[in-house]
Amino acid sequence: MDSMFQENSLSEQPDVRHDWDFDEVIELLNRPLFDLIFTAQGIHRTYFNPNQVQLSTLLNIKTGACSQDCAYCSQSVRFDTGLKPQPLMEREAVVAAAKQAKANGATRFCMGAAWRSPKPKDFDKVLDIVKAVKALGLETCMTLGMLDAEQAQQLKKAGLDYYNHNLDTSAAYYKHIVSTHTYQERLDTLANVRTANLKVCCGGIIGMGESLEDRSALLQTLANLPQHPESVPINQLVRVAGTPLADTKEIDPFDMVRCIAVARILMPASYIRLSAGRAEMSDELQALCFLAGANSIFYGEKLLTTGNQACEPDRQLFNRLGIFSDL
Ligand code: SAM
Ligand code: DTB
Ligand code: SF4
């Protein structure tokens, strides 16, 4: 493979900016779609092999009964979504799932837990899980809720590569989505993760009833972090029955393409992940998202609690598009 494309360490390159204006981002979001995609694809080609997509597989290692009230989430104890709570999984069961993910072709294993933040009684077990998955030769990612500085350092020491903590939406819209923790607390966790030298995975959700201005502010906030997240998941809301957002209006599919293209332009050296929502997307829409600069997906039949596009249709789509993964 061409080594030029391998050198995407986020060592700050001169044209990687952190001073995006709100109006600049709105202007990008509003551009004629083909102009926007053309710009994004040009930037994508400067930083990445445009035919390569990174594969991450998700596993929910602790399910449901979460104290928080995130309006989109199937796992909040406050909503009746019919989800059966499950305690923290045993290490060997997680390792078995990780081995399967690796055999299927994933390079990163992302483990989620329905917690506000990890409790001391579970933390040693979490660290053991990180060590065991890392030992398989997979990249490791966890999303466990808010972390303090000490917890972030312990995860790093155990071999964790990435920590996922999404900003979800704009600071202004956040209060309509979550009341049990603040936007500032999420930013504080991201700072703790960075200080521990973990790679940051941070993005948001489109389709929660937010305005164009909210999308712009989310993308601007992500791009103006002191260092860009190495991985930026752009999720389309999965409308889960029983959650307050179950009946939210469907978004225009091209809005997903626009958000991905703008994320690519603002954070040129980051992996932009076409995340939740693929199960509802046509192959053609997903192809447009890749053209707009998405170069990572969640790969595997399940996200955390909801279905994802299965591996075989993904392999077929990649074949048809001439896309290869890291294998
Ligand atoms: N409890 C931890 C937290 O909230 O940070 C980690 C798990 S949480 C489920 C991880 C992320 O998944 C959320 O921040 C949100 O961005 C995304 N997510 C959860 N439910 C979703 C849904 N129904 N549709 C799209 N994205 C969702
Ligand atoms: C992210 O940005 N999306 C993933 C992962 N990070 C943890 C989660 C998507 C969850 C979709 C709904 C569900 O399956 O519960
Ligand atoms: Fe809990 Fe995370 Fe779901 Fe919020 S998004 S309810 S913190 S599992």
mmCIF file of C-alpha atoms and ligand atoms in Angstrom:
data_model
loop_
_atom_site.group_PDB
_atom_site.id
_atom_site.type_symbol
_atom_site.label_atom_id
_atom_site.label_comp_id
_atom_site.label_asym_id
_atom_site.label_seq_id
_atom_site.Cartn_x
_atom_site.Cartn_y
_atom_site.Cartn_z
ATOM 1 C CA MET A 1 0.000 0.000 0.000
ATOM 2 C CA ASP A 2 1.129 3.520 -0.691
ATOM 3 C CA SER A 3 2.886 4.711 2.437
ATOM 4 C CA MET A 4 1.764 8.290 1.837
ATOM 5 C CA PHE A 5 -1.677 7.277 3.031
ATOM 6 C CA GLN A 6 -0.365 5.596 6.152
ATOM 7 C CA GLU A 7 1.043 8.753 7.655
ATOM 8 C CA ASN A 8 -2.175 10.126 9.015
ATOM 9 C CA SER A 9 -1.013 10.603 12.542
ATOM 10 C CA LEU A 10 -2.788 13.690 13.726
ATOM 11 C CA SER A 11 0.469 15.442 14.390
ATOM 12 C CA GLU A 12 -0.836 18.864 13.709
ATOM 13 C CA GLN A 13 -0.380 19.703 10.090
ATOM 14 C CA PRO A 14 -0.343 23.322 8.933
ATOM 15 C CA ASP A 15 -3.754 23.224 7.259
ATOM 16 C CA VAL A 16 -5.463 21.525 10.185
ATOM 17 C CA ARG A 17 -7.383 24.415 11.715
ATOM 18 C CA HIS A 18 -8.946 24.908 15.138
ATOM 19 C CA ASP A 19 -10.424 28.352 14.574
ATOM 20 C CA TRP A 20 -13.526 27.653 12.525
ATOM 21 C CA ASP A 21 -16.224 30.341 12.647
ATOM 22 C CA PHE A 22 -19.844 29.375 13.080
ATOM 23 C CA ASP A 23 -20.707 31.188 9.821
ATOM 24 C CA GLU A 24 -18.050 29.341 7.853
ATOM 25 C CA VAL A 25 -19.494 26.019 8.967
ATOM 26 C CA ILE A 26 -23.059 27.087 8.131
ATOM 27 C CA GLU A 27 -21.866 28.194 4.701
ATOM 28 C CA LEU A 28 -20.346 24.748 4.120
ATOM 29 C CA LEU A 29 -23.509 22.957 5.270
ATOM 30 C CA ASN A 30 -25.570 25.090 2.883
ATOM 31 C CA ARG A 31 -23.405 24.685 -0.225
ATOM 32 C CA PRO A 32 -24.797 23.033 -3.320
ATOM 33 C CA LEU A 33 -24.321 19.339 -2.561
ATOM 34 C CA PHE A 34 -21.992 18.562 -5.467
ATOM 35 C CA ASP A 35 -19.729 21.514 -4.664
ATOM 36 C CA LEU A 36 -19.596 20.360 -1.052
ATOM 37 C CA ILE A 37 -18.814 16.731 -1.953
ATOM 38 C CA PHE A 38 -16.178 17.826 -4.492
ATOM 39 C CA THR A 39 -14.330 19.874 -1.862
ATOM 40 C CA ALA A 40 -14.617 17.139 0.762
ATOM 41 C CA GLN A 41 -13.438 14.417 -1.622
ATOM 42 C CA GLY A 42 -10.428 16.528 -2.646
ATOM 43 C CA ILE A 43 -9.403 16.928 0.988
ATOM 44 C CA HIS A 44 -10.091 13.258 1.651
ATOM 45 C CA ARG A 45 -7.680 12.281 -1.141
ATOM 46 C CA THR A 46 -4.943 14.488 0.284
ATOM 47 C CA TYR A 47 -5.048 12.756 3.642
ATOM 48 C CA PHE A 48 -6.309 9.221 3.001
ATOM 49 C CA ASN A 49 -6.587 6.487 0.438
ATOM 50 C CA PRO A 50 -10.126 7.211 -0.823
ATOM 51 C CA ASN A 51 -10.827 3.511 -1.403
ATOM 52 C CA GLN A 52 -10.015 2.325 2.095
ATOM 53 C CA VAL A 53 -12.467 2.056 4.994
ATOM 54 C CA GLN A 54 -11.629 1.149 8.590
ATOM 55 C CA LEU A 55 -13.810 -1.441 10.374
ATOM 56 C CA SER A 56 -14.740 -1.245 14.060
ATOM 57 C CA THR A 57 -16.964 -3.804 15.772
ATOM 58 C CA LEU A 58 -19.130 -2.887 18.758
ATOM 59 C CA LEU A 59 -20.077 -4.906 21.808
ATOM 60 C CA ASN A 60 -22.267 -3.714 24.660
ATOM 61 C CA ILE A 61 -20.491 -5.142 27.709
ATOM 62 C CA LYS A 62 -23.092 -3.830 30.197
ATOM 63 C CA THR A 63 -26.674 -3.391 29.064
ATOM 64 C CA GLY A 64 -29.498 -1.132 30.228
ATOM 65 C CA ALA A 65 -30.609 0.142 33.654
ATOM 66 C CA CYS A 66 -28.661 3.377 33.106
ATOM 67 C CA SER A 67 -29.495 6.202 35.515
ATOM 68 C CA GLN A 68 -29.163 8.889 32.819
ATOM 69 C CA ASP A 69 -32.000 10.294 30.701
ATOM 70 C CA CYS A 70 -30.435 10.733 27.231
ATOM 71 C CA ALA A 71 -33.597 11.047 25.133
ATOM 72 C CA TYR A 72 -32.316 8.920 22.252
ATOM 73 C CA CYS A 73 -31.142 5.991 24.335
ATOM 74 C CA SER A 74 -32.688 2.529 24.631
ATOM 75 C CA GLN A 75 -30.681 1.890 27.804
ATOM 76 C CA SER A 76 -32.026 4.548 30.154
ATOM 77 C CA VAL A 77 -33.862 3.127 33.158
ATOM 78 C CA ARG A 78 -36.396 5.942 32.698
ATOM 79 C CA PHE A 79 -37.825 4.723 29.382
ATOM 80 C CA ASP A 80 -39.748 1.540 28.748
ATOM 81 C CA THR A 81 -37.957 0.177 25.703
ATOM 82 C CA GLY A 82 -38.378 -3.510 26.561
ATOM 83 C CA LEU A 83 -34.608 -3.930 26.872
ATOM 84 C CA LYS A 84 -33.483 -6.616 29.322
ATOM 85 C CA PRO A 85 -30.699 -5.276 31.567
ATOM 86 C CA GLN A 86 -27.511 -7.340 31.720
ATOM 87 C CA PRO A 87 -24.654 -6.918 34.199
ATOM 88 C CA LEU A 88 -21.040 -6.367 33.152
ATOM 89 C CA MET A 89 -20.001 -9.304 30.943
ATOM 90 C CA GLU A 90 -17.333 -11.769 31.987
ATOM 91 C CA ARG A 91 -13.921 -11.258 30.441
ATOM 92 C CA GLU A 92 -13.903 -14.537 28.546
ATOM 93 C CA ALA A 93 -17.257 -13.826 26.882
ATOM 94 C CA VAL A 94 -15.944 -10.438 25.724
ATOM 95 C CA VAL A 95 -12.750 -12.075 24.438
ATOM 96 C CA ALA A 96 -14.799 -14.626 22.473
ATOM 97 C CA ALA A 97 -16.759 -11.818 20.786
ATOM 98 C CA ALA A 98 -13.553 -9.902 20.075
ATOM 99 C CA LYS A 99 -11.945 -12.971 18.471
ATOM 100 C CA GLN A 100 -14.999 -13.332 16.236
ATOM 101 C CA ALA A 101 -14.830 -9.653 15.275
ATOM 102 C CA LYS A 102 -11.167 -10.055 14.355
ATOM 103 C CA ALA A 103 -11.921 -13.188 12.319
ATOM 104 C CA ASN A 104 -14.599 -11.188 10.456
ATOM 105 C CA GLY A 105 -12.042 -8.525 9.540
ATOM 106 C CA ALA A 106 -12.480 -5.778 12.141
ATOM 107 C CA THR A 107 -9.324 -4.022 13.325
ATOM 108 C CA ARG A 108 -10.841 -2.250 16.322
ATOM 109 C CA PHE A 109 -13.089 -3.606 19.063
ATOM 110 C CA CYS A 110 -15.303 -0.995 20.735
ATOM 111 C CA MET A 111 -16.876 -1.871 24.060
ATOM 112 C CA GLY A 112 -19.786 0.110 25.494
ATOM 113 C CA ALA A 113 -21.319 0.191 28.953
ATOM 114 C CA ALA A 114 -24.593 1.791 29.999
ATOM 115 C CA TRP A 115 -23.141 3.815 32.844
ATOM 116 C CA ARG A 116 -23.102 7.493 33.816
ATOM 117 C CA SER A 117 -19.486 6.735 34.748
ATOM 118 C CA PRO A 118 -17.669 3.549 35.740
ATOM 119 C CA LYS A 119 -17.980 2.516 39.402
ATOM 120 C CA PRO A 120 -14.925 1.483 41.424
ATOM 121 C CA LYS A 121 -16.387 -2.011 41.988
ATOM 122 C CA ASP A 122 -16.420 -2.708 38.224
ATOM 123 C CA PHE A 123 -13.252 -0.941 37.223
ATOM 124 C CA ASP A 124 -10.691 -3.705 37.826
ATOM 125 C CA LYS A 125 -12.780 -6.044 35.699
ATOM 126 C CA VAL A 126 -12.943 -3.407 32.943
ATOM 127 C CA LEU A 127 -9.143 -3.070 33.028
ATOM 128 C CA ASP A 128 -8.775 -6.855 32.759
ATOM 129 C CA ILE A 129 -11.075 -6.852 29.741
ATOM 130 C CA VAL A 130 -8.963 -4.152 28.030
ATOM 131 C CA LYS A 131 -5.767 -6.156 28.616
ATOM 132 C CA ALA A 132 -7.294 -9.357 27.254
ATOM 133 C CA VAL A 133 -8.740 -7.747 24.097
ATOM 134 C CA LYS A 134 -5.534 -5.826 23.434
ATOM 135 C CA ALA A 135 -3.592 -9.102 23.684
ATOM 136 C CA LEU A 136 -5.553 -10.393 20.675
ATOM 137 C CA GLY A 137 -3.837 -7.796 18.504
ATOM 138 C CA LEU A 138 -6.933 -5.636 18.105
ATOM 139 C CA GLU A 139 -7.136 -1.910 18.660
ATOM 140 C CA THR A 140 -9.253 -1.294 21.740
ATOM 141 C CA CYS A 141 -11.929 1.344 22.328
ATOM 142 C CA MET A 142 -14.277 1.826 25.253
ATOM 143 C CA THR A 143 -17.245 4.049 25.968
ATOM 144 C CA LEU A 144 -18.170 3.892 29.636
ATOM 145 C CA GLY A 145 -19.593 7.361 30.297
ATOM 146 C CA MET A 146 -17.768 10.110 32.139
ATOM 147 C CA LEU A 147 -14.189 9.490 33.304
ATOM 148 C CA ASP A 148 -12.036 11.287 35.832
ATOM 149 C CA ALA A 149 -8.324 11.848 35.172
ATOM 150 C CA GLU A 150 -7.275 8.821 37.217
ATOM 151 C CA GLN A 151 -9.651 6.428 35.448
ATOM 152 C CA ALA A 152 -8.450 7.641 32.060
ATOM 153 C CA GLN A 153 -4.826 7.025 33.062
ATOM 154 C CA GLN A 154 -5.618 3.533 34.335
ATOM 155 C CA LEU A 155 -7.353 2.644 31.068
ATOM 156 C CA LYS A 156 -4.343 3.910 29.119
ATOM 157 C CA LYS A 157 -2.007 1.839 31.266
ATOM 158 C CA ALA A 158 -4.132 -1.271 30.679
ATOM 159 C CA GLY A 159 -3.634 -0.868 26.908
ATOM 160 C CA LEU A 160 -6.709 1.073 25.803
ATOM 161 C CA ASP A 161 -6.143 2.864 22.484
ATOM 162 C CA TYR A 162 -9.326 4.957 22.057
ATOM 163 C CA TYR A 163 -12.025 6.355 24.303
ATOM 164 C CA ASN A 164 -15.411 7.215 22.791
ATOM 165 C CA HIS A 165 -17.398 10.020 24.356
ATOM 166 C CA ASN A 166 -19.747 11.896 22.048
ATOM 167 C CA LEU A 167 -20.849 15.494 22.315
ATOM 168 C CA ASP A 168 -24.067 14.272 20.665
ATOM 169 C CA THR A 169 -25.367 17.719 19.609
ATOM 170 C CA SER A 170 -24.782 21.454 20.103
ATOM 171 C CA ALA A 171 -24.310 22.914 23.583
ATOM 172 C CA ALA A 172 -27.563 24.858 23.057
ATOM 173 C CA TYR A 173 -29.672 21.835 22.054
ATOM 174 C CA TYR A 174 -28.128 19.513 24.646
ATOM 175 C CA LYS A 175 -30.558 20.561 27.390
ATOM 176 C CA HIS A 176 -33.454 19.277 25.282
ATOM 177 C CA ILE A 177 -31.774 15.853 25.061
ATOM 178 C CA VAL A 178 -30.148 15.211 28.457
ATOM 179 C CA SER A 179 -30.844 16.658 31.915
ATOM 180 C CA THR A 180 -28.776 14.306 34.105
ATOM 181 C CA HIS A 181 -25.343 15.555 33.067
ATOM 182 C CA THR A 182 -24.029 18.662 31.348
ATOM 183 C CA TYR A 183 -22.224 19.471 28.131
ATOM 184 C CA GLN A 184 -19.365 20.848 30.190
ATOM 185 C CA GLU A 185 -19.021 17.494 31.980
ATOM 186 C CA ARG A 186 -18.677 15.822 28.595
ATOM 187 C CA LEU A 187 -15.973 18.324 27.586
ATOM 188 C CA ASP A 188 -14.197 17.684 30.908
ATOM 189 C CA THR A 189 -14.150 13.935 30.234
ATOM 190 C CA LEU A 190 -12.704 14.563 26.766
ATOM 191 C CA ALA A 191 -9.945 16.669 28.360
ATOM 192 C CA ASN A 192 -9.181 13.883 30.867
ATOM 193 C CA VAL A 193 -8.995 11.369 28.026
ATOM 194 C CA ARG A 194 -6.558 13.585 26.086
ATOM 195 C CA THR A 195 -4.389 14.248 29.087
ATOM 196 C CA ALA A 196 -4.049 10.481 29.590
ATOM 197 C CA ASN A 197 -2.759 10.254 25.999
ATOM 198 C CA LEU A 198 -5.658 8.138 24.834
ATOM 199 C CA LYS A 199 -6.909 8.671 21.296
ATOM 200 C CA VAL A 200 -10.259 10.443 21.217
ATOM 201 C CA CYS A 201 -13.365 9.170 19.449
ATOM 202 C CA CYS A 202 -15.988 11.908 19.586
ATOM 203 C CA GLY A 203 -18.913 12.810 17.380
ATOM 204 C CA GLY A 204 -22.645 13.207 17.514
ATOM 205 C CA ILE A 205 -26.131 12.300 16.363
ATOM 206 C CA ILE A 206 -28.079 13.788 13.473
ATOM 207 C CA GLY A 207 -31.874 13.607 13.380
ATOM 208 C CA MET A 208 -32.891 14.433 16.948
ATOM 209 C CA GLY A 209 -34.971 17.433 15.838
ATOM 210 C CA GLU A 210 -31.971 19.771 15.904
ATOM 211 C CA SER A 211 -31.673 22.773 13.594
ATOM 212 C CA LEU A 212 -29.053 23.433 10.945
ATOM 213 C CA GLU A 213 -27.477 25.853 13.425
ATOM 214 C CA ASP A 214 -27.210 23.060 16.008
ATOM 215 C CA ARG A 215 -25.470 20.785 13.506
ATOM 216 C CA SER A 216 -23.135 23.609 12.617
ATOM 217 C CA ALA A 217 -22.341 24.313 16.270
ATOM 218 C CA LEU A 218 -21.672 20.618 16.981
ATOM 219 C CA LEU A 219 -19.273 20.335 14.038
ATOM 220 C CA GLN A 220 -17.622 23.635 14.958
ATOM 221 C CA THR A 221 -17.149 22.511 18.584
ATOM 222 C CA LEU A 222 -15.579 19.225 17.468
ATOM 223 C CA ALA A 223 -13.252 20.984 15.022
ATOM 224 C CA ASN A 224 -12.217 23.650 17.519
ATOM 225 C CA LEU A 225 -11.204 21.208 20.260
ATOM 226 C CA PRO A 226 -7.512 21.726 21.111
ATOM 227 C CA GLN A 227 -6.752 18.574 19.088
ATOM 228 C CA HIS A 228 -9.157 17.008 16.615
ATOM 229 C CA PRO A 229 -10.633 13.672 17.705
ATOM 230 C CA GLU A 230 -8.805 10.932 15.802
ATOM 231 C CA SER A 231 -12.186 9.334 15.161
ATOM 232 C CA VAL A 232 -15.454 11.211 14.564
ATOM 233 C CA PRO A 233 -18.607 9.075 14.567
ATOM 234 C CA ILE A 234 -21.548 10.666 12.790
ATOM 235 C CA ASN A 235 -24.635 8.765 13.921
ATOM 236 C CA GLN A 236 -28.090 9.007 12.416
ATOM 237 C CA LEU A 237 -30.609 8.695 15.231
ATOM 238 C CA VAL A 238 -31.922 5.147 15.596
ATOM 239 C CA ARG A 239 -35.492 5.841 16.682
ATOM 240 C CA VAL A 240 -36.058 3.376 19.496
ATOM 241 C CA ALA A 241 -39.667 2.689 20.546
ATOM 242 C CA GLY A 242 -40.292 3.859 24.102
ATOM 243 C CA THR A 243 -37.709 6.677 24.020
ATOM 244 C CA PRO A 244 -38.862 10.319 23.894
ATOM 245 C CA LEU A 245 -37.364 10.580 20.384
ATOM 246 C CA ALA A 246 -39.156 7.517 18.991
ATOM 247 C CA ASP A 247 -41.416 9.589 16.747
ATOM 248 C CA THR A 248 -38.901 12.183 15.604
ATOM 249 C CA LYS A 249 -39.286 13.173 11.966
ATOM 250 C CA GLU A 250 -37.050 11.355 9.506
ATOM 251 C CA ILE A 251 -34.193 13.478 8.202
ATOM 252 C CA ASP A 252 -33.443 14.162 4.565
ATOM 253 C CA PRO A 253 -30.834 11.460 3.772
ATOM 254 C CA PHE A 254 -28.672 14.059 2.027
ATOM 255 C CA ASP A 255 -28.297 15.858 5.378
ATOM 256 C CA MET A 256 -26.216 12.919 6.590
ATOM 257 C CA VAL A 257 -24.011 13.277 3.482
ATOM 258 C CA ARG A 258 -23.660 17.007 4.160
ATOM 259 C CA CYS A 259 -22.644 16.513 7.789
ATOM 260 C CA ILE A 260 -20.058 13.900 6.818
ATOM 261 C CA ALA A 261 -18.633 16.136 4.097
ATOM 262 C CA VAL A 262 -18.358 19.090 6.470
ATOM 263 C CA ALA A 263 -16.755 16.906 9.162
ATOM 264 C CA ARG A 264 -14.214 15.763 6.548
ATOM 265 C CA ILE A 265 -13.421 19.369 5.558
ATOM 266 C CA LEU A 266 -13.137 20.626 9.142
ATOM 267 C CA MET A 267 -11.142 17.633 10.451
ATOM 268 C CA PRO A 268 -9.169 16.532 7.382
ATOM 269 C CA ALA A 269 -6.837 14.018 9.063
ATOM 270 C CA SER A 270 -9.484 12.352 11.250
ATOM 271 C CA TYR A 271 -11.338 9.141 10.523
ATOM 272 C CA ILE A 272 -14.969 10.098 9.920
ATOM 273 C CA ARG A 273 -17.243 7.194 10.795
ATOM 274 C CA LEU A 274 -20.552 6.563 9.092
ATOM 275 C CA SER A 275 -22.009 5.194 12.318
ATOM 276 C CA ALA A 276 -25.509 4.322 13.552
ATOM 277 C CA GLY A 277 -28.316 4.350 11.000
ATOM 278 C CA ARG A 278 -26.735 2.314 8.205
ATOM 279 C CA ALA A 279 -29.353 -0.423 8.563
ATOM 280 C CA GLU A 280 -31.896 2.095 7.257
ATOM 281 C CA MET A 281 -29.707 3.433 4.436
ATOM 282 C CA SER A 282 -29.568 2.295 0.828
ATOM 283 C CA ASP A 283 -26.263 1.156 -0.645
ATOM 284 C CA GLU A 284 -26.332 4.246 -2.852
ATOM 285 C CA LEU A 285 -26.666 6.599 0.107
ATOM 286 C CA GLN A 286 -23.804 4.850 1.910
ATOM 287 C CA ALA A 287 -21.685 5.171 -1.250
ATOM 288 C CA LEU A 288 -22.384 8.917 -1.269
ATOM 289 C CA CYS A 289 -21.310 9.098 2.382
ATOM 290 C CA PHE A 290 -17.997 7.407 1.494
ATOM 291 C CA LEU A 291 -17.592 9.794 -1.441
ATOM 292 C CA ALA A 292 -18.179 12.691 0.971
ATOM 293 C CA GLY A 293 -15.262 11.486 3.098
ATOM 294 C CA ALA A 294 -16.495 8.802 5.487
ATOM 295 C CA ASN A 295 -13.737 6.220 5.929
ATOM 296 C CA SER A 296 -14.821 4.112 8.869
ATOM 297 C CA ILE A 297 -17.916 2.101 9.800
ATOM 298 C CA PHE A 298 -19.320 -0.036 12.567
ATOM 299 C CA TYR A 299 -19.061 -3.556 11.194
ATOM 300 C CA GLY A 300 -21.109 -6.415 12.622
ATOM 301 C CA GLU A 301 -24.760 -7.378 12.952
ATOM 302 C CA LYS A 302 -25.400 -5.312 16.054
ATOM 303 C CA LEU A 303 -24.538 -1.831 17.284
ATOM 304 C CA LEU A 304 -25.057 -1.659 21.063
ATOM 305 C CA THR A 305 -28.685 -2.699 21.403
ATOM 306 C CA THR A 306 -30.057 -2.262 17.876
ATOM 307 C CA GLY A 307 -29.383 -3.926 14.543
ATOM 308 C CA ASN A 308 -26.694 -2.903 12.077
ATOM 309 C CA GLN A 309 -26.195 -3.797 8.430
ATOM 310 C CA ALA A 310 -24.803 -7.380 8.455
ATOM 311 C CA CYS A 311 -21.218 -8.272 7.457
ATOM 312 C CA GLU A 312 -22.045 -10.042 4.202
ATOM 313 C CA PRO A 313 -23.959 -7.128 2.608
ATOM 314 C CA ASP A 314 -21.105 -4.881 3.741
ATOM 315 C CA ARG A 315 -18.564 -7.119 2.021
ATOM 316 C CA GLN A 316 -20.692 -7.115 -1.129
ATOM 317 C CA LEU A 317 -21.024 -3.334 -1.058
ATOM 318 C CA PHE A 318 -17.267 -2.935 -0.621
ATOM 319 C CA ASN A 319 -16.663 -5.281 -3.560
ATOM 320 C CA ARG A 320 -19.060 -3.346 -5.767
ATOM 321 C CA LEU A 321 -17.412 -0.043 -4.856
ATOM 322 C CA GLY A 322 -13.827 -1.340 -4.996
ATOM 323 C CA ILE A 323 -13.371 -0.448 -1.337
ATOM 324 C CA PHE A 324 -10.952 -2.408 0.804
ATOM 325 C CA SER A 325 -10.598 -2.473 4.577
ATOM 326 C CA ASP A 326 -7.407 -2.751 6.586
ATOM 327 C CA LEU A 327 -7.089 -6.505 6.052
HETATM 328 N N1 SAM B 1 -23.056 5.474 28.538
HETATM 329 C C1 SAM B 1 -21.986 5.977 27.786
HETATM 330 C C2 SAM B 1 -22.230 7.397 27.309
HETATM 331 O O1 SAM B 1 -23.376 7.793 27.216
HETATM 332 O O2 SAM B 1 -21.256 8.099 27.033
HETATM 333 C C3 SAM B 1 -21.603 5.108 26.608
HETATM 334 C C4 SAM B 1 -22.664 4.457 25.767
HETATM 335 S S1 SAM B 1 -23.660 5.543 24.809
HETATM 336 C C5 SAM B 1 -24.928 4.461 24.308
HETATM 337 C C6 SAM B 1 -22.652 5.930 23.407
HETATM 338 C C7 SAM B 1 -23.194 6.829 22.350
HETATM 339 O O3 SAM B 1 -24.016 6.101 21.474
HETATM 340 C C8 SAM B 1 -24.046 8.004 22.750
HETATM 341 O O4 SAM B 1 -23.319 9.086 23.222
HETATM 342 C C9 SAM B 1 -24.754 8.348 21.447
HETATM 343 O O5 SAM B 1 -23.998 9.275 20.705
HETATM 344 C C10 SAM B 1 -24.794 7.002 20.720
HETATM 345 N N2 SAM B 1 -26.187 6.516 20.661
HETATM 346 C C11 SAM B 1 -26.861 5.930 21.678
HETATM 347 N N3 SAM B 1 -28.126 5.634 21.300
HETATM 348 C C12 SAM B 1 -28.250 6.036 20.021
HETATM 349 C C13 SAM B 1 -29.327 6.017 19.086
HETATM 350 N N4 SAM B 1 -30.530 5.545 19.402
HETATM 351 N N5 SAM B 1 -29.109 6.499 17.843
HETATM 352 C C14 SAM B 1 -27.889 7.002 17.524
HETATM 353 N N6 SAM B 1 -26.852 7.054 18.367
HETATM 354 C C15 SAM B 1 -27.021 6.591 19.597
HETATM 355 C C1 DTB B 2 -21.121 5.920 18.529
HETATM 356 O O1 DTB B 2 -20.897 7.089 18.158
HETATM 357 N N1 DTB B 2 -22.126 5.184 18.101
HETATM 358 C C2 DTB B 2 -22.126 3.890 18.732
HETATM 359 C C3 DTB B 2 -20.851 3.947 19.593
HETATM 360 N N2 DTB B 2 -20.375 5.267 19.393
HETATM 361 C C4 DTB B 2 -20.870 3.547 20.991
HETATM 362 C C5 DTB B 2 -23.397 3.533 19.385
HETATM 363 C C6 DTB B 2 -24.603 3.581 18.484
HETATM 364 C C7 DTB B 2 -25.765 3.105 19.254
HETATM 365 C C8 DTB B 2 -27.000 2.957 18.420
HETATM 366 C C9 DTB B 2 -28.182 2.521 19.198
HETATM 367 C C10 DTB B 2 -28.042 1.208 19.908
HETATM 368 O O2 DTB B 2 -27.652 0.191 19.275
HETATM 369 O O3 DTB B 2 -28.366 1.148 21.096
HETATM 370 FE FE1 SF4 B 3 -26.833 5.991 29.797
HETATM 371 FE FE2 SF4 B 3 -25.040 6.418 27.852
HETATM 372 FE FE3 SF4 B 3 -27.605 5.774 27.269
HETATM 373 FE FE4 SF4 B 3 -27.065 8.183 28.279
HETATM 374 S S1 SF4 B 3 -26.353 7.362 26.282
HETATM 375 S S2 SF4 B 3 -28.740 6.808 28.930
HETATM 376 S S3 SF4 B 3 -25.401 7.709 29.675
HETATM 377 S S4 SF4 B 3 -26.120 4.500 28.274
#
